[in-house]
Coordinates of C-alpha atoms and ligand atoms in Angstrom, one line a residue:
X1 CA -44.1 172.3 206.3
X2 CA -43.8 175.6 208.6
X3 CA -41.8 175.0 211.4
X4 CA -41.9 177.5 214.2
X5 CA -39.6 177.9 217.1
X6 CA -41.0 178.8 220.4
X7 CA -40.1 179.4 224.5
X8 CA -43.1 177.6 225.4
X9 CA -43.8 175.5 229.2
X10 CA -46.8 174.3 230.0
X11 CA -48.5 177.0 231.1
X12 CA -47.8 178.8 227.8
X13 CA -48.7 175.8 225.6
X14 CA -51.9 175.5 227.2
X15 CA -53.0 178.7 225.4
X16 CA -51.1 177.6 222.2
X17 CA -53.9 178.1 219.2
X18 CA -53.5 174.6 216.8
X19 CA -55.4 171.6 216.0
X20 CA -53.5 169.4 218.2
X21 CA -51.3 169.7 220.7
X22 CA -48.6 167.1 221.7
X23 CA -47.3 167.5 225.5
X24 CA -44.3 165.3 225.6
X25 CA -43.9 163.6 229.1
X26 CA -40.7 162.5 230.3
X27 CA -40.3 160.4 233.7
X28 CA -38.7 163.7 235.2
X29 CA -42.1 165.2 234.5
X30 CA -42.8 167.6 237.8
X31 CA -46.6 168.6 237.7
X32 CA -47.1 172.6 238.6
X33 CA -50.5 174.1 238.9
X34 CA -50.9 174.5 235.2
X35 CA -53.4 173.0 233.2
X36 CA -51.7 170.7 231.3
X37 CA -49.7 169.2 234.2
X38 CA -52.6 169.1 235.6
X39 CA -53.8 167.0 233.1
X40 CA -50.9 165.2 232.9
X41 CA -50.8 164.3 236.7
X42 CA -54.1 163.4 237.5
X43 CA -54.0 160.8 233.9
X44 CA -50.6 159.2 235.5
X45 CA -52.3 158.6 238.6
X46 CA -55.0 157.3 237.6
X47 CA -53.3 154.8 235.4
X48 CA -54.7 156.0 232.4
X49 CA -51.2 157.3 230.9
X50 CA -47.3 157.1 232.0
X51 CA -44.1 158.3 230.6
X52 CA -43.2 155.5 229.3
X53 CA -42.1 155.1 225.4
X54 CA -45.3 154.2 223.2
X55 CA -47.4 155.6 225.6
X56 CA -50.0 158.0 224.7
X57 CA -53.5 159.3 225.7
X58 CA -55.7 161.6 224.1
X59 CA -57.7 164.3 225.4
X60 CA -60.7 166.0 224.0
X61 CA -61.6 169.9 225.3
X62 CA -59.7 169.8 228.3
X63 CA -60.3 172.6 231.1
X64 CA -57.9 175.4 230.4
X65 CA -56.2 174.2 227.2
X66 CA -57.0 176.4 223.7
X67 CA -56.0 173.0 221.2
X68 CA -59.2 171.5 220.8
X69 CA -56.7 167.8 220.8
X70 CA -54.3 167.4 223.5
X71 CA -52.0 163.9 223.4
X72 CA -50.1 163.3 225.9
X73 CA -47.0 161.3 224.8
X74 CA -44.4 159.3 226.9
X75 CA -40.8 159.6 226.0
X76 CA -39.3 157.6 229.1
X77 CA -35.6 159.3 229.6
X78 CA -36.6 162.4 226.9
X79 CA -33.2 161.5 225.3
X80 CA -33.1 162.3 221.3
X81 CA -34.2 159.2 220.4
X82 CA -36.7 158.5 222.3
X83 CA -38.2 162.6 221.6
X84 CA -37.8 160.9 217.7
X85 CA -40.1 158.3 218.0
X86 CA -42.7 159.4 220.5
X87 CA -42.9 162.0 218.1
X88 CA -42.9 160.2 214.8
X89 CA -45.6 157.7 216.9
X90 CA -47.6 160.6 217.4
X91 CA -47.7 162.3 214.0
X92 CA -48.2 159.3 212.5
X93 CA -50.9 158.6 214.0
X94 CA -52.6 162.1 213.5
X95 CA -55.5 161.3 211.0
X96 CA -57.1 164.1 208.2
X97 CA -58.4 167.4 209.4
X98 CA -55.4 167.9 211.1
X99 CA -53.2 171.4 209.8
X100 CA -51.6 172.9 212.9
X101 CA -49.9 171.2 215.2
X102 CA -47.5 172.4 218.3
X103 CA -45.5 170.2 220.4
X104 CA -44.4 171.3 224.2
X105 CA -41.3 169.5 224.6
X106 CA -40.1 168.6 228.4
X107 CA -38.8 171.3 230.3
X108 CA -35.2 170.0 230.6
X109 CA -35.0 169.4 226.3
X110 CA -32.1 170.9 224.6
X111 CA -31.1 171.9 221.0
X112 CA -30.5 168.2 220.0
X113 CA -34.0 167.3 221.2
X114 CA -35.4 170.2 219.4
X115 CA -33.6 168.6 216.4
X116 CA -35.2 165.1 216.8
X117 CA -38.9 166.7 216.8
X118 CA -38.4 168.5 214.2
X119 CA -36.6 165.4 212.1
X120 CA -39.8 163.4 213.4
X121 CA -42.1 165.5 212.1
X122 CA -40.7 166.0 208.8
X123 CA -40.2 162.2 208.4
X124 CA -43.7 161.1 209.7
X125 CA -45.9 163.9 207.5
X126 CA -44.2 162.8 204.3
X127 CA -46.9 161.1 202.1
X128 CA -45.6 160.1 198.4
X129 CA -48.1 161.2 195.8
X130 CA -46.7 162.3 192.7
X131 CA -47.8 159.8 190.7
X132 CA -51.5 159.0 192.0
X133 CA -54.4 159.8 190.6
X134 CA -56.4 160.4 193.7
X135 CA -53.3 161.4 196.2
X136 CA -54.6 161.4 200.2
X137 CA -51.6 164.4 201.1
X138 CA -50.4 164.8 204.8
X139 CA -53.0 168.3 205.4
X140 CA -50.4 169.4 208.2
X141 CA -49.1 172.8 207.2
X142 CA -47.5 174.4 210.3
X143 CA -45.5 173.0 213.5
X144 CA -45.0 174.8 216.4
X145 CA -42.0 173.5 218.5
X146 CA -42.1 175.0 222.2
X147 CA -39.0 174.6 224.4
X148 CA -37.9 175.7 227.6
X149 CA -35.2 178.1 225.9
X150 CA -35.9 178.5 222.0
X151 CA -32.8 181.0 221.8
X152 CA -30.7 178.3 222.8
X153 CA -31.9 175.9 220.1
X154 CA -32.5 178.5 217.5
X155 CA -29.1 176.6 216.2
X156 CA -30.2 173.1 216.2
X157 CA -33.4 174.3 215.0
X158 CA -32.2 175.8 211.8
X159 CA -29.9 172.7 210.7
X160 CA -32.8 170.5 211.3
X161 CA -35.2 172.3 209.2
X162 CA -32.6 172.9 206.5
X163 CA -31.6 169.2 206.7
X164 CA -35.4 168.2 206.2
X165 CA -35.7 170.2 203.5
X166 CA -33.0 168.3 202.2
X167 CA -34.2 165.1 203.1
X168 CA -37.3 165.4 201.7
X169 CA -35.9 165.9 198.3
X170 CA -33.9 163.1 198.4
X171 CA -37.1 161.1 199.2
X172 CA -38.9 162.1 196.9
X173 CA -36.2 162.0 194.2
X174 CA -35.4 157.9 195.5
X175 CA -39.5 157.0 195.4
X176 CA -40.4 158.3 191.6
X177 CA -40.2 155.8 189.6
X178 CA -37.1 154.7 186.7
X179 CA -39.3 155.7 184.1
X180 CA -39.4 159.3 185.6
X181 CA -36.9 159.6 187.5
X182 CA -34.0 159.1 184.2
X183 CA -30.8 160.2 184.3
X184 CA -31.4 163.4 182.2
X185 CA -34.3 163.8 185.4
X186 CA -31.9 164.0 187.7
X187 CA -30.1 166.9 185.9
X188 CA -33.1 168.7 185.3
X189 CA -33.4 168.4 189.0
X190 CA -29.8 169.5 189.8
X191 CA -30.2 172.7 188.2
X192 CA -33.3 173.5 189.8
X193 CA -31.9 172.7 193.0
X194 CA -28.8 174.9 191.7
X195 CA -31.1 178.0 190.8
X196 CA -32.8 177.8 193.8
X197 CA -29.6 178.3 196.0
X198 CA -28.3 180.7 193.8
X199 CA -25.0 178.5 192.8
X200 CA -23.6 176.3 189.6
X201 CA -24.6 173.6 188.1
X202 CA -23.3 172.1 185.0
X203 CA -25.0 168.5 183.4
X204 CA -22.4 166.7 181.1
X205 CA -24.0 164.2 178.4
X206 CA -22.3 161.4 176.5
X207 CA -19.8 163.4 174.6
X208 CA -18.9 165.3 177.5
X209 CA -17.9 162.1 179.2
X210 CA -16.0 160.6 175.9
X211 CA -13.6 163.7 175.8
X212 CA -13.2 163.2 179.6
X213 CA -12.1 159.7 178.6
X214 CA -14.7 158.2 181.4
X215 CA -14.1 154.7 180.1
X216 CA -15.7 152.9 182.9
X217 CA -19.0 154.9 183.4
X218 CA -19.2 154.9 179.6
X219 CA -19.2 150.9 179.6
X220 CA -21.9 150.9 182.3
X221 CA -24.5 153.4 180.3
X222 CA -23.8 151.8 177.2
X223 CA -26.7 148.7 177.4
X224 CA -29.3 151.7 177.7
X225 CA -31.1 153.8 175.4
X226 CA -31.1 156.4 178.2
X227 CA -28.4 159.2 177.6
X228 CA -25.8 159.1 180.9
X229 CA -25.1 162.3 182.6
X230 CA -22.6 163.8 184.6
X231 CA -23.9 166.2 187.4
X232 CA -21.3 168.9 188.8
X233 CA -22.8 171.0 191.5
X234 CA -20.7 173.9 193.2
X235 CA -21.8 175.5 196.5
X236 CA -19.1 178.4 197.1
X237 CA -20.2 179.9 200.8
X238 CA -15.9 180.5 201.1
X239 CA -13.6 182.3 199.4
X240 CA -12.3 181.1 196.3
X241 CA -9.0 179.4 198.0
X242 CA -10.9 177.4 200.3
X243 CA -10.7 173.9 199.6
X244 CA -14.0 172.0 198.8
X245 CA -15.5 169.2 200.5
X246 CA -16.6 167.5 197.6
X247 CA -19.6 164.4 197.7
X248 CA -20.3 161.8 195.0
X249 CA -23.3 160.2 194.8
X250 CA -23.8 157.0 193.2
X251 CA -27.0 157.7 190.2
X252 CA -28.0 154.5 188.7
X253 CA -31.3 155.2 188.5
X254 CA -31.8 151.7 187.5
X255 CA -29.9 148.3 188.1
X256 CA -31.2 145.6 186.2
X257 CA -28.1 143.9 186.3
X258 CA -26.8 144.2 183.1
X259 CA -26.0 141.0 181.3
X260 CA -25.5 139.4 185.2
X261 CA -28.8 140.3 185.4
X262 CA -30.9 140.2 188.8
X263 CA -33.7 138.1 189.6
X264 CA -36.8 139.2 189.1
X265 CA -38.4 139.2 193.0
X266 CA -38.1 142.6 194.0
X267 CA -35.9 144.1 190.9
X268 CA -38.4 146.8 191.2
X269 CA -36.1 148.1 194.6
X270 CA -33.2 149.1 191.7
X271 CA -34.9 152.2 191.1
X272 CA -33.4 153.1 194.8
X273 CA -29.9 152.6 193.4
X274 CA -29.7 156.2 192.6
X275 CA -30.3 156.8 196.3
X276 CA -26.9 158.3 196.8
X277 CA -27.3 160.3 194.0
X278 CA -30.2 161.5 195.7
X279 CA -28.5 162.5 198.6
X280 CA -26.1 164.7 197.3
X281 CA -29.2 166.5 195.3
X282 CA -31.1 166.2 198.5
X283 CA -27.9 168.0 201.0
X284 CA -27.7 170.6 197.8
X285 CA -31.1 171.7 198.2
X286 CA -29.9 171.8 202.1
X287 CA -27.1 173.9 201.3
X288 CA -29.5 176.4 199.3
X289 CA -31.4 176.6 203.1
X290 CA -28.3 176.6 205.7
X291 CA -26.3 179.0 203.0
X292 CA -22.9 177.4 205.5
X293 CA -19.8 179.4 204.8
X294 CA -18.0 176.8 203.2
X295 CA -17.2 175.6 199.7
X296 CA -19.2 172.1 198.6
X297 CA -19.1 170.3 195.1
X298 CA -21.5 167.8 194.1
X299 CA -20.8 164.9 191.8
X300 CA -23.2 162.5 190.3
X301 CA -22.7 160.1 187.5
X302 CA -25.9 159.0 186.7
X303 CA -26.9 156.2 184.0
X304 CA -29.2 153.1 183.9
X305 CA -27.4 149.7 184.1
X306 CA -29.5 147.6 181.3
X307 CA -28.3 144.3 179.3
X308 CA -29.0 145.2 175.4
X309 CA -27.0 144.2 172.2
X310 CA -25.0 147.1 173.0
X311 CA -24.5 146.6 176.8
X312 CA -21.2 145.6 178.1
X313 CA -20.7 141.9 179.3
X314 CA -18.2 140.1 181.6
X315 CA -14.8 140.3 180.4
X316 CA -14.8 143.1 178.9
X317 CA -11.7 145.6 179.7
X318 CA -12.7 148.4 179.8
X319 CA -10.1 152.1 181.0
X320 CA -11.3 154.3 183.7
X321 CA -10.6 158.3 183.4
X322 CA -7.1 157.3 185.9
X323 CA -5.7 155.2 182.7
X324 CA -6.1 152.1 185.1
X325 CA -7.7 149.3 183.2
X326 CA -10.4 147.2 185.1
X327 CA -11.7 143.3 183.8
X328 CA -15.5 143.6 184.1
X329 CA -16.4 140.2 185.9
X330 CA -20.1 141.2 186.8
X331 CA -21.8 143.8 185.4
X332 CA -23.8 143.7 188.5
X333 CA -20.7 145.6 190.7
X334 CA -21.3 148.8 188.2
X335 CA -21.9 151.3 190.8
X336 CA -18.3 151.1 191.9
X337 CA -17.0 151.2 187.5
X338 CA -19.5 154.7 187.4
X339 CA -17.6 156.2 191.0
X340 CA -14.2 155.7 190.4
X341 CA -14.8 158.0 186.8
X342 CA -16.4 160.5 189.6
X343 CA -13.1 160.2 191.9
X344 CA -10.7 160.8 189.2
X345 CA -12.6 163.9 188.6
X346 CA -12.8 164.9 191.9
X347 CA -9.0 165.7 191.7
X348 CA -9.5 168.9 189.8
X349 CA -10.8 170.4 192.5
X350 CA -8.3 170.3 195.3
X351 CA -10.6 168.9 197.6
X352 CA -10.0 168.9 201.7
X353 CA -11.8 165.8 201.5
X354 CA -14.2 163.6 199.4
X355 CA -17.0 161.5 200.8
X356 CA -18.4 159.2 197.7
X357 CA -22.5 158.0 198.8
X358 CA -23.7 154.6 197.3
X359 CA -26.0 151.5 197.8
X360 CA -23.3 149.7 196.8
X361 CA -23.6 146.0 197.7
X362 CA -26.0 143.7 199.4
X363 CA -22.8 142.5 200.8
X364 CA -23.6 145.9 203.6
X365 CA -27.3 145.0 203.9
X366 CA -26.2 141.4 205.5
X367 CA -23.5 143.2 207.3
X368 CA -25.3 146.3 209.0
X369 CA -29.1 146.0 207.5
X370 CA -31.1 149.2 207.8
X371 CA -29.7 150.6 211.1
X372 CA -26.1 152.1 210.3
X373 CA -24.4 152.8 207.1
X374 CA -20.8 151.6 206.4
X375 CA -18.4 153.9 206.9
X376 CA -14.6 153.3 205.0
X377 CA -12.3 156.0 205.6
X378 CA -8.7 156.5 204.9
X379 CA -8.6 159.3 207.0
X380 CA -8.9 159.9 210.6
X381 CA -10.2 163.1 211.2
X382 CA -12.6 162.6 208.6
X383 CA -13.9 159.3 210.0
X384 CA -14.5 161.1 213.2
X385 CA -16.6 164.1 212.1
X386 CA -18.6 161.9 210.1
X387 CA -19.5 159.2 212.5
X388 CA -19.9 162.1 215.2
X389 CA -22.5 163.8 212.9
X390 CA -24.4 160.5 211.7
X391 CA -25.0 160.2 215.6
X392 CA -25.9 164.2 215.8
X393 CA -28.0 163.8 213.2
X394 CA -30.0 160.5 214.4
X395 CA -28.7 159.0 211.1
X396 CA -25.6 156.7 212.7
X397 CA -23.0 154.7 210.8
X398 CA -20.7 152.0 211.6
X399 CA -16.5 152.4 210.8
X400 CA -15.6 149.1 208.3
X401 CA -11.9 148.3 207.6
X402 CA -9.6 148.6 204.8
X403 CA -7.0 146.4 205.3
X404 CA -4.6 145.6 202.1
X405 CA -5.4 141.9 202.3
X406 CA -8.8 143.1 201.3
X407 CA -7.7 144.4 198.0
X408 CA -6.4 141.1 197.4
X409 CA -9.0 138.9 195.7
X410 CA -9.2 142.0 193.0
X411 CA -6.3 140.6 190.9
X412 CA -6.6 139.3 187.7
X413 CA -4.2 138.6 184.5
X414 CA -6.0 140.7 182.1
X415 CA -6.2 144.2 183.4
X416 CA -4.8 146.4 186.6
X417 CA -7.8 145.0 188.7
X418 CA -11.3 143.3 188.0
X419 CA -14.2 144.8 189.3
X420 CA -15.3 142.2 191.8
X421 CA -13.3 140.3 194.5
X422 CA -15.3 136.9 196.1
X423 CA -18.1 136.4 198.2
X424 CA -16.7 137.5 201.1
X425 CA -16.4 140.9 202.7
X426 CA -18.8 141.8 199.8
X427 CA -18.4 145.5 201.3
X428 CA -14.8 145.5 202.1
X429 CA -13.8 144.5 198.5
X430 CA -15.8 147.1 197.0
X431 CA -14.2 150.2 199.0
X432 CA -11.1 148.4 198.1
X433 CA -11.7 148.7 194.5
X434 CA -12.7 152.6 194.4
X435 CA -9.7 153.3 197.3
X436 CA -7.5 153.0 194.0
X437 CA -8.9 156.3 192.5
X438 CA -9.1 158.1 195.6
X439 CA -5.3 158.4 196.8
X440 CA -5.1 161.7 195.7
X441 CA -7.1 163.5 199.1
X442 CA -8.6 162.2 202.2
X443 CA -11.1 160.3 201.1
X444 CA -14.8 158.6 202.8
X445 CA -16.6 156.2 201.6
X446 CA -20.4 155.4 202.6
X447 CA -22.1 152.5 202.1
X448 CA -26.1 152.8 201.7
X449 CA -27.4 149.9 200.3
X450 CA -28.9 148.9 203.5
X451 CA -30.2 152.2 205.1
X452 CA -31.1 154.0 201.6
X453 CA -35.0 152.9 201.7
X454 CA -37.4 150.4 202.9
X455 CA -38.3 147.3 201.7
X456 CA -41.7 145.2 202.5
X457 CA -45.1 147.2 203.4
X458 CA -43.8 150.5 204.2
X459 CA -41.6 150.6 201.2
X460 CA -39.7 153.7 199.9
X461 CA -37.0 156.6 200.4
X462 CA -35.5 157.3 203.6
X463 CA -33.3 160.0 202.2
X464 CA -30.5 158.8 204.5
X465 CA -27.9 160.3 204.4
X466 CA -28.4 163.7 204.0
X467 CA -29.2 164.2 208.1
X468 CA -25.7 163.4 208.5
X469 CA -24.2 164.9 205.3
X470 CA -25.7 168.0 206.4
X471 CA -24.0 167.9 209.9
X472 CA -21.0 167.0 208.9
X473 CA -20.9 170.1 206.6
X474 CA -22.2 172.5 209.1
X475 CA -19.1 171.0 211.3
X476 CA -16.6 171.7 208.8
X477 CA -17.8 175.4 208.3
X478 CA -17.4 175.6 212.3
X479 CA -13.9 173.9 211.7
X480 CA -13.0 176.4 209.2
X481 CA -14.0 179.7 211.3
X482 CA -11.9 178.1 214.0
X483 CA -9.1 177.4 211.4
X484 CA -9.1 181.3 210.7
X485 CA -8.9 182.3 214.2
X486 CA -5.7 180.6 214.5
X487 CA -4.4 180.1 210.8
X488 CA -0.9 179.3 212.4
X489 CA -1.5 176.5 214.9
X490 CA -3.6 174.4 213.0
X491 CA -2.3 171.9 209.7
X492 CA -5.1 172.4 207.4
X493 CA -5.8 169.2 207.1
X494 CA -6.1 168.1 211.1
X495 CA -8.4 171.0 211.0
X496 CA -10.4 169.7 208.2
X497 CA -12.4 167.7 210.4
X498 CA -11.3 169.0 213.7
X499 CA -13.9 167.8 216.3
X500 CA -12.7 169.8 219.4
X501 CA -14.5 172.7 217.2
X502 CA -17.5 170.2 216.8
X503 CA -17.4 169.5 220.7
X504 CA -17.5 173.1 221.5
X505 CA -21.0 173.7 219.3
X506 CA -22.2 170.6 221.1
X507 CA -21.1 171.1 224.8
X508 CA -23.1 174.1 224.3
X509 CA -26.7 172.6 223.4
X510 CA -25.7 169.3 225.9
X511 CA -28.1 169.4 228.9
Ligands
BES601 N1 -27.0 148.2 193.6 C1 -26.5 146.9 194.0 C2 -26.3 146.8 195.5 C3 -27.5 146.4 196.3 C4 -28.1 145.2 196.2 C5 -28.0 147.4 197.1 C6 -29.2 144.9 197.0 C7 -29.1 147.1 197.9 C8 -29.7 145.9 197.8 C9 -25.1 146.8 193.3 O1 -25.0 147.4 192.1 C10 -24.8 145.3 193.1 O2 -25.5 144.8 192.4 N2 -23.8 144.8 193.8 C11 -23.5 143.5 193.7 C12 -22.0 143.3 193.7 C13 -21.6 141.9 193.4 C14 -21.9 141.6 192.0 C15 -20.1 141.9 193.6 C16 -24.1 142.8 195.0 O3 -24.0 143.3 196.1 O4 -24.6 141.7 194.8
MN602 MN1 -25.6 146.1 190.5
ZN603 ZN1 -26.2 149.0 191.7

């Protein structure tokens, strides 16, 4: 998709060349003596349309207007939100034929409502097709998105087309299916992604991962004829002596299970439990776009979890790359035995912080279901920036604790800890577990099992959550230019996620 920025009003939109045209109406809407307002006015009083979410009407060759299509779409207070889904509403419902579209925004929209229609958009014209044989492809090619002051957004504009780039990777990457989509896949695609952006990539295979002494990710790709690999991306946008932000995404790119094996009804959704693997790939291919001066490295252990003569089985003890031994009760919590490898290894690089990404447990999908992620932090500032860019981004999360008592139900007599607590506080127990490899830095946690993908009729990837990955990168690269304007005053690791820096960038774009 071609996204184009524009100072468009009404007036100017009216002679806007495109298929259809999508006036967005807010209740502040004040009709002049253009055509569109025009329009716009005498449909409102003549009940036909209001600003209202959800409302629409279309309009076929009206007086004055160039777009053959005009809709007219309601987005009641013209807040972020509600620009997303009058928007997504609206593209959605665009049939075939359909290949330029422009969309004239409310007069008083900023940069973050710029950012929600172009999010929309994206998210709305992405069709999955790859592996049909007669694939019915979204035919819209270029967006036009007028605002009253495109300079202004030209910002917000840019990270939300760099973001949807990235987002749509991760979709794509979460939909294909296992048998495609392997682990050796996935490092095919990391380089690509790599090459593209101009920075490293390096794919580790099984005797890599011995020599590293990866005990525990080992024991989880063991049950599968699929080789294991270990992804390591580095973005370098700093110098040298910056420390890294590094992510870690959880890759099983299939969870049967293992031995504990899953029931059958809907095992097919385990091919989305490499969705934060996907992620990281996804805000990669972001990085590659943005080009943020800031140094980012990418981790993904990625394997299938299968039960086989080989496979490991409860009770096993297995050691992790940290020398700590873990009891395998359930070879169903594996995503959490493949992480903790990752977080040892994140230790090489310094990082200022780490944020691991995994569907992690259903135990999150009771507790938040598709609307937030869960957030576990052990780190303030870090929290902070990342919950303020998951509500930047329209892609929100939701702060969990990490009390010790937590931790508790992880003791056993056979090894330092076993790899599941009890029933409860599914979640909680789980960050507990991988908070034992990640005391070395400031360290995030985020749980995607519930906001990953869709289940039911409109199944598949979100690609959540690279929105807010993306932001909260872009923030630290405005955190580290403010860091080097005052190298004295600020302790590096305050500034690492320093949101008066953030507030700043956003008092700027706030209407
Ligand atoms: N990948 C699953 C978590 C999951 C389940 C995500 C359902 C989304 C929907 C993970 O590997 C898993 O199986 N977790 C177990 C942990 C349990 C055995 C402690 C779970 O949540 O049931
Ligand atoms: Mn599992
Ligand atoms: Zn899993």
């Amino acid at each position: 998709m071609d996204f184009e920025l524009k100072t468009l009003n009404l007036d100017g939109a009216a002679s806007e060349k495109c298929d259809v045209l999508l006036v967005l109406v807010d209740e502040s809407f004040k009709p002049a003596s253009d055509a569109l307002s025009r329009l716009a006015a005498d449909a409102v009083k003549a009940r036909a349309f209001e600003a209202k979410p959800g409302k629409t009407l279309h309009a076929w060759r009206a007086t004055g207007v160039q777009a053959p299509r005009v809709l007219l779409v309601g987005c009641g207070d013209g807040s972020p939100r509600r620009i997303h889904s009058a928007v997504h509403g609206a593209v959605a419902s665009l049939r075939s034929g359909v290949r330029r579209i422009a969309i004239c925004l409310p007069q008083a929209a900023n940069g973050r409502a710029v950012r929600a229609a172009v999010s929309a958009v994206a998210e709305a014209s992405y069709v999955y097709i790859t592996t049909k044989s007669k694939p019915e492809a979204c035919e819209i090619e270029k967006c036009v998105v007028g605002c009253a002051d495109a300079a202004a957004s030209k910002a917000d504009f840019e990270a939300a087309r760099g973001a949807a780039a990235g987002i749509a990777v991760a979709r794509e990457l979460g939909n294909l299916p296992p048998n495609v989509a392997t682990p050796t896949r996935l490092g095919e695609e990391a380089k690509r992604i790599a090459k593209s952006g101009g920075f490293q990539c390096e794919v580790l295979g099984p005797r890599e991962v011995e020599k590293l002494r990866m005990g525990a990710f080992m024991a989880v790709a063991q049950g599968s004829d699929e080789p294991l690999r270990f992804i390591v991306l580095r973005y370098q946008g700093a110098g040298a002596s910056d420390a890294p932000v590094v992510l870690v995404g959880k890759g099983i790119t299939f969870d049967s299970g293992g031995i504990s094996i899953k029931p059958s009804p809907e095992m097919d959704e385990m091919k989305f439990d490499m969705g934060g693997a996907a992620s990281v790939l996804g805000t990669f291919r972001a990085l590659a776009e943005l080009k943020p001066r800031l140094n980012v490295v990418g981790l993904v252990p990625a394997c299938e979890n299968l039960p086989s003569g080989r496979a490991f089985k409860p009770g096993d003890v297995v050691t992790s790359m940290s020398g700590q031994t873990i009891e395998v009760l359930n070879t169903d919590a594996e995503g959490r035995l493949i992480l903790c490898d990752a977080l040892t290894y994140a230790e090489r690089f310094k990082p200022r912080a780490v944020v691991d990404v995994a569907t992690l447990t259903g135990a999150c999908v009771i507790a938040l279901g598709g609307v937030r992620s869960g957030l576990f932090a052990t780190d303030e500032a870090l929290a902070a920036a990342l919950q303020q860019a998951g509500d930047v981004a329209l892609d929100p999360c939701w702060r969990m604790p990490l009390d010790d008592e937590y931790g508790e139900g992880l003791k056993t007599q056979f090894a330092d800890m076993a790899n599941v607590g009890g029933r409860p506080a599914g979640a909680v127990t789980a960050a507990k577990f991988l908070q034992r490899f990640a005391g070395a830095y400031p360290w995030a946690h985020l749980d995607i099992a519930g906001t990953a993908w869709k289940g039911g009729a409109a199944k598949g990837s979100t690609g959540r959550p690279v929105g807010m990955l993306v932001e909260y990168l872009l923030s630290q690269q405005q955190a580290a230019v403010a860091r080097k304007a005052a190298p004295r005053s600020a302790a590096p690791r305050k500034a690492a996620a320093e949101p008066a820096a953030r507030r700043k960038r956003s008092a700027k774009t706030a209407a």
